[in-house]
CSV table of C-alpha atoms in Angstrom, one decimal:
chain,number,residue,atom,x,y,z
A,612,MET,CA,84.1,86.3,121.6
A,613,ARG,CA,85.8,84.3,118.6
A,614,MET,CA,88.5,85.6,116.3
A,615,GLU,CA,86.0,85.6,113.4
A,616,ASP,CA,83.9,88.3,115.2
A,617,VAL,CA,87.0,90.7,115.7
A,618,ASN,CA,86.5,93.9,113.5
A,619,ILE,CA,90.1,94.4,112.2
A,620,LEU,CA,91.0,97.6,109.9
A,621,LEU,CA,94.3,97.3,108.0
A,622,VAL,CA,96.2,100.8,107.3
A,623,ASP,CA,99.1,100.5,104.8
A,624,ASP,CA,99.9,102.7,101.8
A,625,GLU,CA,101.3,99.6,100.1
A,626,ARG,CA,98.1,98.2,98.2
A,627,GLU,CA,99.6,95.1,97.1
A,628,PHE,CA,101.0,94.0,100.6
A,629,THR,CA,97.6,95.0,102.1
A,630,ALA,CA,95.5,93.4,99.8
A,631,THR,CA,97.6,90.1,100.2
A,632,LEU,CA,97.5,90.2,103.9
A,633,ALA,CA,93.6,90.7,103.9
A,634,GLU,CA,93.3,87.8,101.7
A,635,ARG,CA,95.3,85.6,103.8
A,636,MET,CA,93.5,86.6,107.0
A,637,GLU,CA,90.0,86.1,105.2
A,638,LEU,CA,91.1,83.0,104.2
A,639,ARG,CA,91.4,81.9,108.1
A,640,GLY,CA,87.9,83.3,108.6
A,641,LEU,CA,88.7,86.8,109.9
A,642,THR,CA,86.6,90.0,108.8
A,643,VAL,CA,89.1,92.8,107.3
A,644,ARG,CA,88.8,96.1,106.0
A,645,CYS,CA,91.5,97.7,104.3
A,646,VAL,CA,92.4,101.4,103.9
A,647,TYR,CA,95.7,103.1,102.3
A,648,SER,CA,96.3,106.2,104.2
A,649,GLY,CA,96.1,107.8,107.3
A,650,GLU,CA,93.3,110.0,106.4
A,651,GLU,CA,91.2,107.2,105.2
A,652,ALA,CA,92.0,105.4,108.5
A,653,LEU,CA,90.5,108.2,110.5
A,654,LYS,CA,87.4,108.5,108.3
A,655,GLU,CA,86.8,104.5,108.6
A,656,ILE,CA,87.4,104.6,112.3
A,657,ALA,CA,84.7,107.3,112.7
A,658,ALA,CA,82.3,105.5,110.3
A,659,ASP,CA,82.6,102.0,111.9
A,660,LYS,CA,84.9,101.7,114.9
A,661,PRO,CA,87.2,98.6,114.7
A,662,ASP,CA,88.3,96.5,117.8
A,663,VAL,CA,92.0,96.2,116.3
A,664,VAL,CA,93.8,98.6,114.0
A,665,VAL,CA,97.0,96.9,112.2
A,666,MET,CA,98.8,99.8,111.0
A,667,ASP,CA,102.1,100.7,109.1
A,668,VAL,CA,104.1,103.4,110.7
A,669,MET,CA,105.6,104.9,107.6
A,670,MET,CA,103.0,106.3,105.3
A,671,PRO,CA,102.6,109.5,103.1
A,672,GLY,CA,100.6,112.2,104.6
A,673,LEU,CA,99.5,111.3,108.3
A,674,LYS,CA,102.2,108.9,109.9
A,675,GLY,CA,101.1,105.8,111.9
A,676,LEU,CA,102.1,107.5,115.1
A,677,ASP,CA,100.1,110.5,114.4
A,678,ILE,CA,97.0,108.4,113.7
A,679,LEU,CA,98.0,106.5,116.7
A,680,ARG,CA,97.8,109.5,118.8
A,681,HIS,CA,94.5,110.5,117.3
A,682,ILE,CA,92.9,106.9,118.0
A,683,LYS,CA,94.2,106.9,121.6
A,684,ALA,CA,92.9,110.2,122.3
A,685,THR,CA,89.4,109.6,121.0
A,686,ASN,CA,88.8,106.0,121.2
A,687,PRO,CA,91.3,104.7,123.8
A,688,GLU,CA,89.7,101.2,123.7
A,689,ILE,CA,90.7,100.5,120.1
A,690,GLN,CA,93.9,98.2,120.2
A,691,VAL,CA,96.5,99.4,117.7
A,692,ILE,CA,99.3,97.1,116.2
A,693,LEU,CA,102.0,98.8,114.3
A,694,LEU,CA,103.9,97.3,111.3
A,695,THR,CA,107.5,98.7,110.9
A,696,GLY,CA,110.2,98.0,108.6
A,697,GLN,CA,113.6,96.8,110.0
A,698,ALA,CA,114.9,100.5,110.5
A,699,GLY,CA,111.8,101.3,112.1
A,700,THR,CA,112.2,99.6,115.5
A,701,ARG,CA,112.5,103.0,117.4
A,702,ASP,CA,109.1,104.0,115.7
A,703,GLY,CA,107.6,100.8,117.2
A,704,MET,CA,109.0,101.3,120.5
A,705,GLU,CA,107.8,105.1,120.4
A,706,GLY,CA,104.2,103.8,119.2
A,707,MET,CA,104.5,101.7,122.6
A,708,LYS,CA,105.1,104.4,124.7
A,709,LEU,CA,101.9,106.3,122.9
A,710,GLY,CA,99.7,103.3,123.5
A,711,ALA,CA,100.1,100.8,121.0
A,712,PHE,CA,99.3,97.3,122.0
A,713,ASP,CA,102.7,96.1,120.2
A,714,TYR,CA,104.5,96.4,117.1
A,715,LEU,CA,105.7,93.7,114.4
A,716,LEU,CA,108.6,94.0,112.0
A,717,LYS,CA,108.0,93.7,108.1
A,718,PRO,CA,108.3,91.2,106.6
A,719,LEU,CA,105.9,89.7,109.0
A,720,GLU,CA,104.7,86.3,109.9
A,721,LEU,CA,101.0,85.7,109.5
A,722,ASP,CA,100.6,83.5,112.6
A,723,ALA,CA,102.5,86.0,114.7
A,724,LEU,CA,100.1,88.7,113.5
A,725,LEU,CA,97.3,86.7,114.3
A,726,GLY,CA,98.5,85.8,117.8
A,727,LYS,CA,99.0,89.7,118.4
A,728,ILE,CA,95.5,90.1,117.2
A,729,ALA,CA,94.0,87.7,119.5
A,730,GLU,CA,95.9,89.1,122.6
A,731,ALA,CA,94.7,92.8,121.7
A,732,ALA,CA,91.3,91.7,121.0
A,733,ALA,CA,91.3,89.7,124.3
A,734,ILE,CA,92.5,92.9,126.1
A,735,GLY,CA,89.6,94.9,124.3
A,736,GLY,CA,87.1,92.1,125.4
A,737,LYS,CA,86.5,90.7,122.1
A,738,ALA,CA,88.4,87.3,121.9
């Protein structure tokens, strides 16, 4: 399956960052949905299961690692890529232990993210 067919969910409480990232991905032909909290992410996943979730680790309310635990317990086939700040490398490593596909440091390079999404989708049988 082509990258354009991969169902991607972005989860980050930084609205401007999320909107900009989604716009840049859409300009490359990808289908992206955005939510801004862990609670919204769980509702969106239940309503329309994504192939790949790209998610910030540090958010108010439900944290990225809590959402990751829930995703892996209920939908283990969904691939999760975590985004973390420079000080969050430990969170990224913890996420890998919990079943995340990978993690990237913010600020991130779009091409690096797209490469990880392609790899994650291939594991999930989508790309």
